Amino acid sequence: MINNDIANILITEQELDATVSRLAKEIDRDYAGSDKKLVLLCILKGSIVFTGDLMKKVGVPVEIDCMRVSSYGAGTSSSGNINIVLDVIRPDISECDFLIIEDIIDSGRTLSYLVGYLKHKGARSVKTCTLLDKPSRRVVDFTPDYVGLEIPDEFVVGYGLDYAEKYRALPYVGILKPEVYGGEDA
Ligand code: IMP
Ligand code: MG
């Protein structure tokens, strides 16, 4: 059973629902009345579940787009070499307010790279929304515009987040047992 690999549940389904509702309200407040296109940019694959739930709760009109990036490096830490695997291709980038939807910020490299990338492509504006933040792990100075929950330095899975492509379908966010990934205490 997959649940046997989870040390404990860090964020329950109910807490996730309340957190996503709160973020949707903040987004509605900030983008209300805009006559520009708001694009929720889902960063595949980890943000699929979060984006799906968030888009249902946001009241302002949104479009959805996706990007996929990979950062070389196996296991539980990223290397910092960010590679665009799926790009956002649209002719109207200069008319779009992008809100990047990310599952979790760790070093901060992915989001800081993506913000710069979209600005360079001519986006009208770029903001960031992350469900989870591990501020203690930051390598580059980066502050997201919207944060769901700050969490301690633990490797978590579920609600879209994976380890080696597993556990994404869990409805909660759980701490993975270190022995599963050969981490400390393993
Ligand atoms: P950053 O570029 O170091 O901020 O890394 C962000 C990416 O690392 C996220 O999109 C996740 O794919 C991955 N990541 C970081 N921490 C975790 C975790 O605890 N569980 C699963 N993925 C994680
Ligand atoms: Mg990811």
mmCIF file with all atom_site columns, C-alpha atoms and ligand atoms in Angstrom:
data_model
loop_
_atom_site.group_PDB
_atom_site.id
_atom_site.type_symbol
_atom_site.label_atom_id
_atom_site.label_alt_id
_atom_site.label_comp_id
_atom_site.label_asym_id
_atom_site.label_entity_id
_atom_site.label_seq_id
_atom_site.pdbx_PDB_ins_code
_atom_site.Cartn_x
_atom_site.Cartn_y
_atom_site.Cartn_z
_atom_site.occupancy
_atom_site.B_iso_or_equiv
_atom_site.pdbx_formal_charge
_atom_site.auth_seq_id
_atom_site.auth_comp_id
_atom_site.auth_asym_id
_atom_site.auth_atom_id
_atom_site.pdbx_PDB_model_num
ATOM   1   C  CA  . MET A 1 1   ? 0.000   0.000  0.000   1.00 0.00 ? 1   MET A CA  1
ATOM   2   C  CA  . ILE A 1 2   ? 1.200   3.461  -0.931  1.00 0.00 ? 2   ILE A CA  1
ATOM   3   C  CA  . ASN A 1 3   ? 0.026   4.827  2.422   1.00 0.00 ? 3   ASN A CA  1
ATOM   4   C  CA  . ASN A 1 4   ? 2.619   2.672  4.162   1.00 0.00 ? 4   ASN A CA  1
ATOM   5   C  CA  . ASP A 1 5   ? 5.305   4.936  2.673   1.00 0.00 ? 5   ASP A CA  1
ATOM   6   C  CA  . ILE A 1 6   ? 3.851   8.013  4.399   1.00 0.00 ? 6   ILE A CA  1
ATOM   7   C  CA  . ALA A 1 7   ? 5.275   8.843  7.827   1.00 0.00 ? 7   ALA A CA  1
ATOM   8   C  CA  . ASN A 1 8   ? 2.412   11.193 8.669   1.00 0.00 ? 8   ASN A CA  1
ATOM   9   C  CA  . ILE A 1 9   ? -0.147  13.490 7.105   1.00 0.00 ? 9   ILE A CA  1
ATOM   10  C  CA  . LEU A 1 10  ? 1.102   17.075 7.154   1.00 0.00 ? 10  LEU A CA  1
ATOM   11  C  CA  . ILE A 1 11  ? -1.908  18.766 5.520   1.00 0.00 ? 11  ILE A CA  1
ATOM   12  C  CA  . THR A 1 12  ? -5.344  17.181 5.462   1.00 0.00 ? 12  THR A CA  1
ATOM   13  C  CA  . GLU A 1 13  ? -7.867  17.392 2.637   1.00 0.00 ? 13  GLU A CA  1
ATOM   14  C  CA  . GLN A 1 14  ? -9.894  19.866 4.697   1.00 0.00 ? 14  GLN A CA  1
ATOM   15  C  CA  . GLU A 1 15  ? -6.871  22.094 5.316   1.00 0.00 ? 15  GLU A CA  1
ATOM   16  C  CA  . LEU A 1 16  ? -5.976  21.996 1.635   1.00 0.00 ? 16  LEU A CA  1
ATOM   17  C  CA  . ASP A 1 17  ? -9.512  22.984 0.688   1.00 0.00 ? 17  ASP A CA  1
ATOM   18  C  CA  . ALA A 1 18  ? -9.506  25.921 3.116   1.00 0.00 ? 18  ALA A CA  1
ATOM   19  C  CA  . THR A 1 19  ? -6.079  27.044 1.920   1.00 0.00 ? 19  THR A CA  1
ATOM   20  C  CA  . VAL A 1 20  ? -7.059  26.958 -1.750  1.00 0.00 ? 20  VAL A CA  1
ATOM   21  C  CA  . SER A 1 21  ? -10.279 28.859 -0.957  1.00 0.00 ? 21  SER A CA  1
ATOM   22  C  CA  . ARG A 1 22  ? -8.298  31.559 0.824   1.00 0.00 ? 22  ARG A CA  1
ATOM   23  C  CA  . LEU A 1 23  ? -5.861  31.904 -2.088  1.00 0.00 ? 23  LEU A CA  1
ATOM   24  C  CA  . ALA A 1 24  ? -8.747  32.152 -4.563  1.00 0.00 ? 24  ALA A CA  1
ATOM   25  C  CA  . LYS A 1 25  ? -10.238 35.011 -2.535  1.00 0.00 ? 25  LYS A CA  1
ATOM   26  C  CA  . GLU A 1 26  ? -6.906  36.847 -2.529  1.00 0.00 ? 26  GLU A CA  1
ATOM   27  C  CA  . ILE A 1 27  ? -6.589  36.415 -6.290  1.00 0.00 ? 27  ILE A CA  1
ATOM   28  C  CA  . ASP A 1 28  ? -10.171 37.611 -6.840  1.00 0.00 ? 28  ASP A CA  1
ATOM   29  C  CA  . ARG A 1 29  ? -9.517  40.684 -4.707  1.00 0.00 ? 29  ARG A CA  1
ATOM   30  C  CA  . ASP A 1 30  ? -6.317  41.585 -6.571  1.00 0.00 ? 30  ASP A CA  1
ATOM   31  C  CA  . TYR A 1 31  ? -7.480  40.950 -10.135 1.00 0.00 ? 31  TYR A CA  1
ATOM   32  C  CA  . ALA A 1 32  ? -11.107 42.142 -9.812  1.00 0.00 ? 32  ALA A CA  1
ATOM   33  C  CA  . GLY A 1 33  ? -12.165 44.599 -12.481 1.00 0.00 ? 33  GLY A CA  1
ATOM   34  C  CA  . SER A 1 34  ? -9.197  43.935 -14.751 1.00 0.00 ? 34  SER A CA  1
ATOM   35  C  CA  . ASP A 1 35  ? -10.048 43.955 -18.440 1.00 0.00 ? 35  ASP A CA  1
ATOM   36  C  CA  . LYS A 1 36  ? -6.834  42.070 -19.268 1.00 0.00 ? 36  LYS A CA  1
ATOM   37  C  CA  . LYS A 1 37  ? -6.462  38.320 -19.722 1.00 0.00 ? 37  LYS A CA  1
ATOM   38  C  CA  . LEU A 1 38  ? -5.509  36.536 -16.522 1.00 0.00 ? 38  LEU A CA  1
ATOM   39  C  CA  . VAL A 1 39  ? -3.715  33.288 -17.360 1.00 0.00 ? 39  VAL A CA  1
ATOM   40  C  CA  . LEU A 1 40  ? -3.281  30.688 -14.644 1.00 0.00 ? 40  LEU A CA  1
ATOM   41  C  CA  . LEU A 1 41  ? -0.074  29.008 -15.751 1.00 0.00 ? 41  LEU A CA  1
ATOM   42  C  CA  . CYS A 1 42  ? 0.033   25.491 -14.367 1.00 0.00 ? 42  CYS A CA  1
ATOM   43  C  CA  . ILE A 1 43  ? 3.548   24.163 -13.944 1.00 0.00 ? 43  ILE A CA  1
ATOM   44  C  CA  . LEU A 1 44  ? 3.278   20.495 -14.850 1.00 0.00 ? 44  LEU A CA  1
ATOM   45  C  CA  . LYS A 1 45  ? 3.051   18.016 -13.415 1.00 0.00 ? 45  LYS A CA  1
ATOM   46  C  CA  . GLY A 1 46  ? 3.111   18.825 -9.711  1.00 0.00 ? 46  GLY A CA  1
ATOM   47  C  CA  . SER A 1 47  ? 0.595   21.680 -9.900  1.00 0.00 ? 47  SER A CA  1
ATOM   48  C  CA  . ILE A 1 48  ? -2.147  19.810 -11.761 1.00 0.00 ? 48  ILE A CA  1
ATOM   49  C  CA  . VAL A 1 49  ? -4.299  19.099 -8.717  1.00 0.00 ? 49  VAL A CA  1
ATOM   50  C  CA  . PHE A 1 50  ? -3.756  22.521 -7.130  1.00 0.00 ? 50  PHE A CA  1
ATOM   51  C  CA  . THR A 1 51  ? -4.532  24.362 -10.379 1.00 0.00 ? 51  THR A CA  1
ATOM   52  C  CA  . GLY A 1 52  ? -7.645  22.259 -10.939 1.00 0.00 ? 52  GLY A CA  1
ATOM   53  C  CA  . ASP A 1 53  ? -8.996  23.075 -7.494  1.00 0.00 ? 53  ASP A CA  1
ATOM   54  C  CA  . LEU A 1 54  ? -7.941  26.730 -7.577  1.00 0.00 ? 54  LEU A CA  1
ATOM   55  C  CA  . MET A 1 55  ? -9.499  27.462 -10.979 1.00 0.00 ? 55  MET A CA  1
ATOM   56  C  CA  . LYS A 1 56  ? -12.877 26.220 -9.716  1.00 0.00 ? 56  LYS A CA  1
ATOM   57  C  CA  . LYS A 1 57  ? -12.783 28.611 -6.769  1.00 0.00 ? 57  LYS A CA  1
ATOM   58  C  CA  . VAL A 1 58  ? -11.469 31.738 -8.510  1.00 0.00 ? 58  VAL A CA  1
ATOM   59  C  CA  . GLY A 1 59  ? -14.330 34.007 -9.498  1.00 0.00 ? 59  GLY A CA  1
ATOM   60  C  CA  . VAL A 1 60  ? -12.588 36.357 -11.928 1.00 0.00 ? 60  VAL A CA  1
ATOM   61  C  CA  . PRO A 1 61  ? -12.372 35.122 -15.533 1.00 0.00 ? 61  PRO A CA  1
ATOM   62  C  CA  . VAL A 1 62  ? -9.228  33.101 -16.199 1.00 0.00 ? 62  VAL A CA  1
ATOM   63  C  CA  . GLU A 1 63  ? -7.561  31.272 -19.018 1.00 0.00 ? 63  GLU A CA  1
ATOM   64  C  CA  . ILE A 1 64  ? -5.449  28.188 -18.372 1.00 0.00 ? 64  ILE A CA  1
ATOM   65  C  CA  . ASP A 1 65  ? -2.083  27.399 -19.863 1.00 0.00 ? 65  ASP A CA  1
ATOM   66  C  CA  . CYS A 1 66  ? 0.694   25.001 -18.958 1.00 0.00 ? 66  CYS A CA  1
ATOM   67  C  CA  . MET A 1 67  ? 4.450   24.798 -18.926 1.00 0.00 ? 67  MET A CA  1
ATOM   68  C  CA  . ARG A 1 68  ? 6.629   21.918 -17.942 1.00 0.00 ? 68  ARG A CA  1
ATOM   69  C  CA  . VAL A 1 69  ? 10.159  22.311 -16.689 1.00 0.00 ? 69  VAL A CA  1
ATOM   70  C  CA  . SER A 1 70  ? 12.654  19.793 -15.522 1.00 0.00 ? 70  SER A CA  1
ATOM   71  C  CA  . SER A 1 71  ? 15.589  20.443 -13.304 1.00 0.00 ? 71  SER A CA  1
ATOM   72  C  CA  . TYR A 1 72  ? 18.258  17.841 -13.764 1.00 0.00 ? 72  TYR A CA  1
ATOM   73  C  CA  . GLY A 1 73  ? 19.024  15.941 -10.636 1.00 0.00 ? 73  GLY A CA  1
ATOM   74  C  CA  . ALA A 1 74  ? 17.588  12.807 -9.201  1.00 0.00 ? 74  ALA A CA  1
ATOM   75  C  CA  . GLY A 1 75  ? 16.004  12.228 -5.848  1.00 0.00 ? 75  GLY A CA  1
ATOM   76  C  CA  . THR A 1 76  ? 14.793  14.912 -3.520  1.00 0.00 ? 76  THR A CA  1
ATOM   77  C  CA  . SER A 1 77  ? 16.740  17.997 -4.558  1.00 0.00 ? 77  SER A CA  1
ATOM   78  C  CA  . SER A 1 78  ? 16.928  19.933 -7.795  1.00 0.00 ? 78  SER A CA  1
ATOM   79  C  CA  . SER A 1 79  ? 20.203  20.823 -9.481  1.00 0.00 ? 79  SER A CA  1
ATOM   80  C  CA  . GLY A 1 80  ? 19.408  24.346 -10.601 1.00 0.00 ? 80  GLY A CA  1
ATOM   81  C  CA  . ASN A 1 81  ? 19.718  23.620 -14.318 1.00 0.00 ? 81  ASN A CA  1
ATOM   82  C  CA  . ILE A 1 82  ? 16.213  24.394 -15.468 1.00 0.00 ? 82  ILE A CA  1
ATOM   83  C  CA  . ASN A 1 83  ? 15.108  22.987 -18.756 1.00 0.00 ? 83  ASN A CA  1
ATOM   84  C  CA  . ILE A 1 84  ? 11.856  23.927 -20.491 1.00 0.00 ? 84  ILE A CA  1
ATOM   85  C  CA  . VAL A 1 85  ? 10.207  20.704 -21.620 1.00 0.00 ? 85  VAL A CA  1
ATOM   86  C  CA  . LEU A 1 86  ? 6.869   22.259 -22.626 1.00 0.00 ? 86  LEU A CA  1
ATOM   87  C  CA  . ASP A 1 87  ? 6.729   25.944 -23.447 1.00 0.00 ? 87  ASP A CA  1
ATOM   88  C  CA  . VAL A 1 88  ? 3.810   28.344 -23.429 1.00 0.00 ? 88  VAL A CA  1
ATOM   89  C  CA  . ILE A 1 89  ? 3.189   29.254 -27.034 1.00 0.00 ? 89  ILE A CA  1
ATOM   90  C  CA  . ARG A 1 90  ? 0.619   31.955 -27.658 1.00 0.00 ? 90  ARG A CA  1
ATOM   91  C  CA  . PRO A 1 91  ? 0.555   35.015 -29.891 1.00 0.00 ? 91  PRO A CA  1
ATOM   92  C  CA  . ASP A 1 92  ? -0.961  37.316 -27.256 1.00 0.00 ? 92  ASP A CA  1
ATOM   93  C  CA  . ILE A 1 93  ? 1.681   37.072 -24.506 1.00 0.00 ? 93  ILE A CA  1
ATOM   94  C  CA  . SER A 1 94  ? 2.012   40.853 -24.257 1.00 0.00 ? 94  SER A CA  1
ATOM   95  C  CA  . GLU A 1 95  ? -1.702  41.078 -23.386 1.00 0.00 ? 95  GLU A CA  1
ATOM   96  C  CA  . CYS A 1 96  ? -1.559  38.471 -20.637 1.00 0.00 ? 96  CYS A CA  1
ATOM   97  C  CA  . ASP A 1 97  ? -1.241  38.815 -16.889 1.00 0.00 ? 97  ASP A CA  1
ATOM   98  C  CA  . PHE A 1 98  ? 0.382   35.516 -15.928 1.00 0.00 ? 98  PHE A CA  1
ATOM   99  C  CA  . LEU A 1 99  ? -0.098  33.949 -12.537 1.00 0.00 ? 99  LEU A CA  1
ATOM   100 C  CA  . ILE A 1 100 ? 2.318   31.048 -12.280 1.00 0.00 ? 100 ILE A CA  1
ATOM   101 C  CA  . ILE A 1 101 ? 0.809   28.207 -10.246 1.00 0.00 ? 101 ILE A CA  1
ATOM   102 C  CA  . GLU A 1 102 ? 3.441   26.098 -8.518  1.00 0.00 ? 102 GLU A CA  1
ATOM   103 C  CA  . ASP A 1 103 ? 3.099   23.209 -6.102  1.00 0.00 ? 103 ASP A CA  1
ATOM   104 C  CA  . ILE A 1 104 ? 6.045   24.025 -3.864  1.00 0.00 ? 104 ILE A CA  1
ATOM   105 C  CA  . ILE A 1 105 ? 9.023   26.376 -3.627  1.00 0.00 ? 105 ILE A CA  1
ATOM   106 C  CA  . ASP A 1 106 ? 12.229  24.913 -2.372  1.00 0.00 ? 106 ASP A CA  1
ATOM   107 C  CA  . SER A 1 107 ? 15.454  26.598 -3.563  1.00 0.00 ? 107 SER A CA  1
ATOM   108 C  CA  . GLY A 1 108 ? 13.409  29.194 -5.461  1.00 0.00 ? 108 GLY A CA  1
ATOM   109 C  CA  . ARG A 1 109 ? 15.320  28.556 -8.678  1.00 0.00 ? 109 ARG A CA  1
ATOM   110 C  CA  . THR A 1 110 ? 12.379  27.293 -10.736 1.00 0.00 ? 110 THR A CA  1
ATOM   111 C  CA  . LEU A 1 111 ? 10.080  30.212 -10.026 1.00 0.00 ? 111 LEU A CA  1
ATOM   112 C  CA  . SER A 1 112 ? 12.705  32.914 -10.274 1.00 0.00 ? 112 SER A CA  1
ATOM   113 C  CA  . TYR A 1 113 ? 13.773  31.474 -13.624 1.00 0.00 ? 113 TYR A CA  1
ATOM   114 C  CA  . LEU A 1 114 ? 10.202  31.276 -14.915 1.00 0.00 ? 114 LEU A CA  1
ATOM   115 C  CA  . VAL A 1 115 ? 9.353   34.835 -13.889 1.00 0.00 ? 115 VAL A CA  1
ATOM   116 C  CA  . GLY A 1 116 ? 12.388  36.128 -15.775 1.00 0.00 ? 116 GLY A CA  1
ATOM   117 C  CA  . TYR A 1 117 ? 11.599  33.913 -18.758 1.00 0.00 ? 117 TYR A CA  1
ATOM   118 C  CA  . LEU A 1 118 ? 8.007   35.117 -19.119 1.00 0.00 ? 118 LEU A CA  1
ATOM   119 C  CA  . LYS A 1 119 ? 8.977   38.754 -18.662 1.00 0.00 ? 119 LYS A CA  1
ATOM   120 C  CA  . HIS A 1 120 ? 11.637  38.301 -21.322 1.00 0.00 ? 120 HIS A CA  1
ATOM   121 C  CA  . LYS A 1 121 ? 8.959   36.875 -23.625 1.00 0.00 ? 121 LYS A CA  1
ATOM   122 C  CA  . GLY A 1 122 ? 7.021   40.111 -23.146 1.00 0.00 ? 122 GLY A CA  1
ATOM   123 C  CA  . ALA A 1 123 ? 4.296   39.158 -20.657 1.00 0.00 ? 123 ALA A CA  1
ATOM   124 C  CA  . ARG A 1 124 ? 2.218   42.099 -19.487 1.00 0.00 ? 124 ARG A CA  1
ATOM   125 C  CA  . SER A 1 125 ? 2.739   41.033 -15.871 1.00 0.00 ? 125 SER A CA  1
ATOM   126 C  CA  . VAL A 1 126 ? 3.974   37.961 -14.023 1.00 0.00 ? 126 VAL A CA  1
ATOM   127 C  CA  . LYS A 1 127 ? 3.046   36.938 -10.498 1.00 0.00 ? 127 LYS A CA  1
ATOM   128 C  CA  . THR A 1 128 ? 3.505   33.684 -8.629  1.00 0.00 ? 128 THR A CA  1
ATOM   129 C  CA  . CYS A 1 129 ? 1.267   31.531 -6.468  1.00 0.00 ? 129 CYS A CA  1
ATOM   130 C  CA  . THR A 1 130 ? 2.595   28.525 -4.605  1.00 0.00 ? 130 THR A CA  1
ATOM   131 C  CA  . LEU A 1 131 ? 0.625   26.092 -2.527  1.00 0.00 ? 131 LEU A CA  1
ATOM   132 C  CA  . LEU A 1 132 ? 3.587   25.220 -0.292  1.00 0.00 ? 132 LEU A CA  1
ATOM   133 C  CA  . ASP A 1 133 ? 6.737   27.077 0.638   1.00 0.00 ? 133 ASP A CA  1
ATOM   134 C  CA  . LYS A 1 134 ? 9.857   25.782 2.355   1.00 0.00 ? 134 LYS A CA  1
ATOM   135 C  CA  . PRO A 1 135 ? 11.490  29.134 3.158   1.00 0.00 ? 135 PRO A CA  1
ATOM   136 C  CA  . SER A 1 136 ? 14.380  27.535 5.043   1.00 0.00 ? 136 SER A CA  1
ATOM   137 C  CA  . ARG A 1 137 ? 15.598  25.892 1.808   1.00 0.00 ? 137 ARG A CA  1
ATOM   138 C  CA  . ARG A 1 138 ? 15.910  29.047 -0.284  1.00 0.00 ? 138 ARG A CA  1
ATOM   139 C  CA  . VAL A 1 139 ? 19.097  29.346 -2.381  1.00 0.00 ? 139 VAL A CA  1
ATOM   140 C  CA  . VAL A 1 140 ? 18.057  32.314 -4.505  1.00 0.00 ? 140 VAL A CA  1
ATOM   141 C  CA  . ASP A 1 141 ? 16.290  35.319 -3.060  1.00 0.00 ? 141 ASP A CA  1
ATOM   142 C  CA  . PHE A 1 142 ? 12.690  34.894 -4.152  1.00 0.00 ? 142 PHE A CA  1
ATOM   143 C  CA  . THR A 1 143 ? 9.375   35.838 -2.575  1.00 0.00 ? 143 THR A CA  1
ATOM   144 C  CA  . PRO A 1 144 ? 6.174   34.485 -4.118  1.00 0.00 ? 144 PRO A CA  1
ATOM   145 C  CA  . ASP A 1 145 ? 3.135   36.776 -4.358  1.00 0.00 ? 145 ASP A CA  1
ATOM   146 C  CA  . TYR A 1 146 ? 0.695   34.204 -2.958  1.00 0.00 ? 146 TYR A CA  1
ATOM   147 C  CA  . VAL A 1 147 ? 1.608   31.461 -0.503  1.00 0.00 ? 147 VAL A CA  1
ATOM   148 C  CA  . GLY A 1 148 ? -0.711  28.726 0.711   1.00 0.00 ? 148 GLY A CA  1
ATOM   149 C  CA  . LEU A 1 149 ? 1.237   27.293 3.637   1.00 0.00 ? 149 LEU A CA  1
ATOM   150 C  CA  . GLU A 1 150 ? 4.795   27.429 4.862   1.00 0.00 ? 150 GLU A CA  1
ATOM   151 C  CA  . ILE A 1 151 ? 6.132   24.001 5.746   1.00 0.00 ? 151 ILE A CA  1
ATOM   152 C  CA  . PRO A 1 152 ? 9.300   22.718 7.441   1.00 0.00 ? 152 PRO A CA  1
ATOM   153 C  CA  . ASP A 1 153 ? 12.194  21.158 5.550   1.00 0.00 ? 153 ASP A CA  1
ATOM   154 C  CA  . GLU A 1 154 ? 10.635  17.749 4.955   1.00 0.00 ? 154 GLU A CA  1
ATOM   155 C  CA  . PHE A 1 155 ? 10.111  15.953 1.663   1.00 0.00 ? 155 PHE A CA  1
ATOM   156 C  CA  . VAL A 1 156 ? 6.374   15.856 1.035   1.00 0.00 ? 156 VAL A CA  1
ATOM   157 C  CA  . VAL A 1 157 ? 4.181   14.084 -1.491  1.00 0.00 ? 157 VAL A CA  1
ATOM   158 C  CA  . GLY A 1 158 ? 0.538   13.959 -2.504  1.00 0.00 ? 158 GLY A CA  1
ATOM   159 C  CA  . TYR A 1 159 ? -1.979  16.449 -3.920  1.00 0.00 ? 159 TYR A CA  1
ATOM   160 C  CA  . GLY A 1 160 ? 0.087   16.485 -7.130  1.00 0.00 ? 160 GLY A CA  1
ATOM   161 C  CA  . LEU A 1 161 ? 3.539   16.279 -5.568  1.00 0.00 ? 161 LEU A CA  1
ATOM   162 C  CA  . ASP A 1 162 ? 5.590   13.219 -6.361  1.00 0.00 ? 162 ASP A CA  1
ATOM   163 C  CA  . TYR A 1 163 ? 8.631   11.258 -5.514  1.00 0.00 ? 163 TYR A CA  1
ATOM   164 C  CA  . ALA A 1 164 ? 9.869   9.411  -8.624  1.00 0.00 ? 164 ALA A CA  1
ATOM   165 C  CA  . GLU A 1 165 ? 6.413   10.008 -10.214 1.00 0.00 ? 165 GLU A CA  1
ATOM   166 C  CA  . LYS A 1 166 ? 4.586   8.258  -7.390  1.00 0.00 ? 166 LYS A CA  1
ATOM   167 C  CA  . TYR A 1 167 ? 2.121   9.506  -4.760  1.00 0.00 ? 167 TYR A CA  1
ATOM   168 C  CA  . ARG A 1 168 ? 0.657   12.373 -6.869  1.00 0.00 ? 168 ARG A CA  1
ATOM   169 C  CA  . ALA A 1 169 ? -2.882  11.026 -6.501  1.00 0.00 ? 169 ALA A CA  1
ATOM   170 C  CA  . LEU A 1 170 ? -2.981  11.076 -2.705  1.00 0.00 ? 170 LEU A CA  1
ATOM   171 C  CA  . PRO A 1 171 ? -5.689  13.531 -1.586  1.00 0.00 ? 171 PRO A CA  1
ATOM   172 C  CA  . TYR A 1 172 ? -3.575  14.921 1.264   1.00 0.00 ? 172 TYR A CA  1
ATOM   173 C  CA  . VAL A 1 173 ? 0.012   16.150 1.629   1.00 0.00 ? 173 VAL A CA  1
ATOM   174 C  CA  . GLY A 1 174 ? 2.110   13.693 3.582   1.00 0.00 ? 174 GLY A CA  1
ATOM   175 C  CA  . ILE A 1 175 ? 5.699   13.413 4.732   1.00 0.00 ? 175 ILE A CA  1
ATOM   176 C  CA  . LEU A 1 176 ? 7.472   10.623 2.924   1.00 0.00 ? 176 LEU A CA  1
ATOM   177 C  CA  . LYS A 1 177 ? 9.322   8.147  5.097   1.00 0.00 ? 177 LYS A CA  1
ATOM   178 C  CA  . PRO A 1 178 ? 13.046  8.840  4.640   1.00 0.00 ? 178 PRO A CA  1
ATOM   179 C  CA  . GLU A 1 179 ? 13.755  5.168  4.019   1.00 0.00 ? 179 GLU A CA  1
ATOM   180 C  CA  . VAL A 1 180 ? 11.671  5.375  0.835   1.00 0.00 ? 180 VAL A CA  1
ATOM   181 C  CA  . TYR A 1 181 ? 14.146  7.794  -0.765  1.00 0.00 ? 181 TYR A CA  1
ATOM   182 C  CA  . GLY A 1 182 ? 17.225  6.749  1.154   1.00 0.00 ? 182 GLY A CA  1
ATOM   183 C  CA  . GLY A 1 183 ? 17.320  9.962  3.114   1.00 0.00 ? 183 GLY A CA  1
ATOM   184 C  CA  . GLU A 1 184 ? 18.603  10.569 6.611   1.00 0.00 ? 184 GLU A CA  1
ATOM   185 C  CA  . ASP A 1 185 ? 17.451  8.077  9.234   1.00 0.00 ? 185 ASP A CA  1
ATOM   186 C  CA  . ALA A 1 186 ? 17.052  5.531  6.461   1.00 0.00 ? 186 ALA A CA  1
HETATM 187 P  P1  . IMP B 2 .   ? 13.001  24.787 -6.570  1.00 0.00 ? 1   IMP B P1  1
HETATM 188 O  O1  . IMP B 2 .   ? 13.360  25.193 -7.968  1.00 0.00 ? 1   IMP B O1  1
HETATM 189 O  O2  . IMP B 2 .   ? 14.203  24.266 -5.829  1.00 0.00 ? 1   IMP B O2  1
HETATM 190 O  O3  . IMP B 2 .   ? 12.268  25.847 -5.812  1.00 0.00 ? 1   IMP B O3  1
HETATM 191 O  O4  . IMP B 2 .   ? 12.151  23.486 -6.680  1.00 0.00 ? 1   IMP B O4  1
HETATM 192 C  C1  . IMP B 2 .   ? 10.812  23.463 -6.901  1.00 0.00 ? 1   IMP B C1  1
HETATM 193 C  C2  . IMP B 2 .   ? 10.451  22.074 -7.385  1.00 0.00 ? 1   IMP B C2  1
HETATM 194 O  O5  . IMP B 2 .   ? 11.130  21.063 -6.626  1.00 0.00 ? 1   IMP B O5  1
HETATM 195 C  C3  . IMP B 2 .   ? 8.980   21.799 -7.198  1.00 0.00 ? 1   IMP B C3  1
HETATM 196 O  O6  . IMP B 2 .   ? 8.244   22.145 -8.343  1.00 0.00 ? 1   IMP B O6  1
HETATM 197 C  C4  . IMP B 2 .   ? 8.971   20.306 -6.977  1.00 0.00 ? 1   IMP B C4  1
HETATM 198 O  O7  . IMP B 2 .   ? 8.916   19.634 -8.216  1.00 0.00 ? 1   IMP B O7  1
HETATM 199 C  C5  . IMP B 2 .   ? 10.280  19.981 -6.359  1.00 0.00 ? 1   IMP B C5  1
HETATM 200 N  N1  . IMP B 2 .   ? 10.161  19.797 -4.905  1.00 0.00 ? 1   IMP B N1  1
HETATM 201 C  C6  . IMP B 2 .   ? 10.743  20.537 -3.945  1.00 0.00 ? 1   IMP B C6  1
HETATM 202 N  N2  . IMP B 2 .   ? 10.424  20.100 -2.722  1.00 0.00 ? 1   IMP B N2  1
HETATM 203 C  C7  . IMP B 2 .   ? 9.614   19.036 -2.916  1.00 0.00 ? 1   IMP B C7  1
HETATM 204 C  C8  . IMP B 2 .   ? 8.948   18.134 -1.996  1.00 0.00 ? 1   IMP B C8  1
HETATM 205 O  O8  . IMP B 2 .   ? 9.026   18.214 -0.764  1.00 0.00 ? 1   IMP B O8  1
HETATM 206 N  N3  . IMP B 2 .   ? 8.190   17.164 -2.592  1.00 0.00 ? 1   IMP B N3  1
HETATM 207 C  C9  . IMP B 2 .   ? 8.058   17.032 -3.932  1.00 0.00 ? 1   IMP B C9  1
HETATM 208 N  N4  . IMP B 2 .   ? 8.659   17.853 -4.809  1.00 0.00 ? 1   IMP B N4  1
HETATM 209 C  C10 . IMP B 2 .   ? 9.444   18.835 -4.303  1.00 0.00 ? 1   IMP B C10 1
HETATM 210 MG MG  . MG  B 3 .   ? 7.657   19.892 -9.593  1.00 0.00 ? 2   MG  B MG  1
#
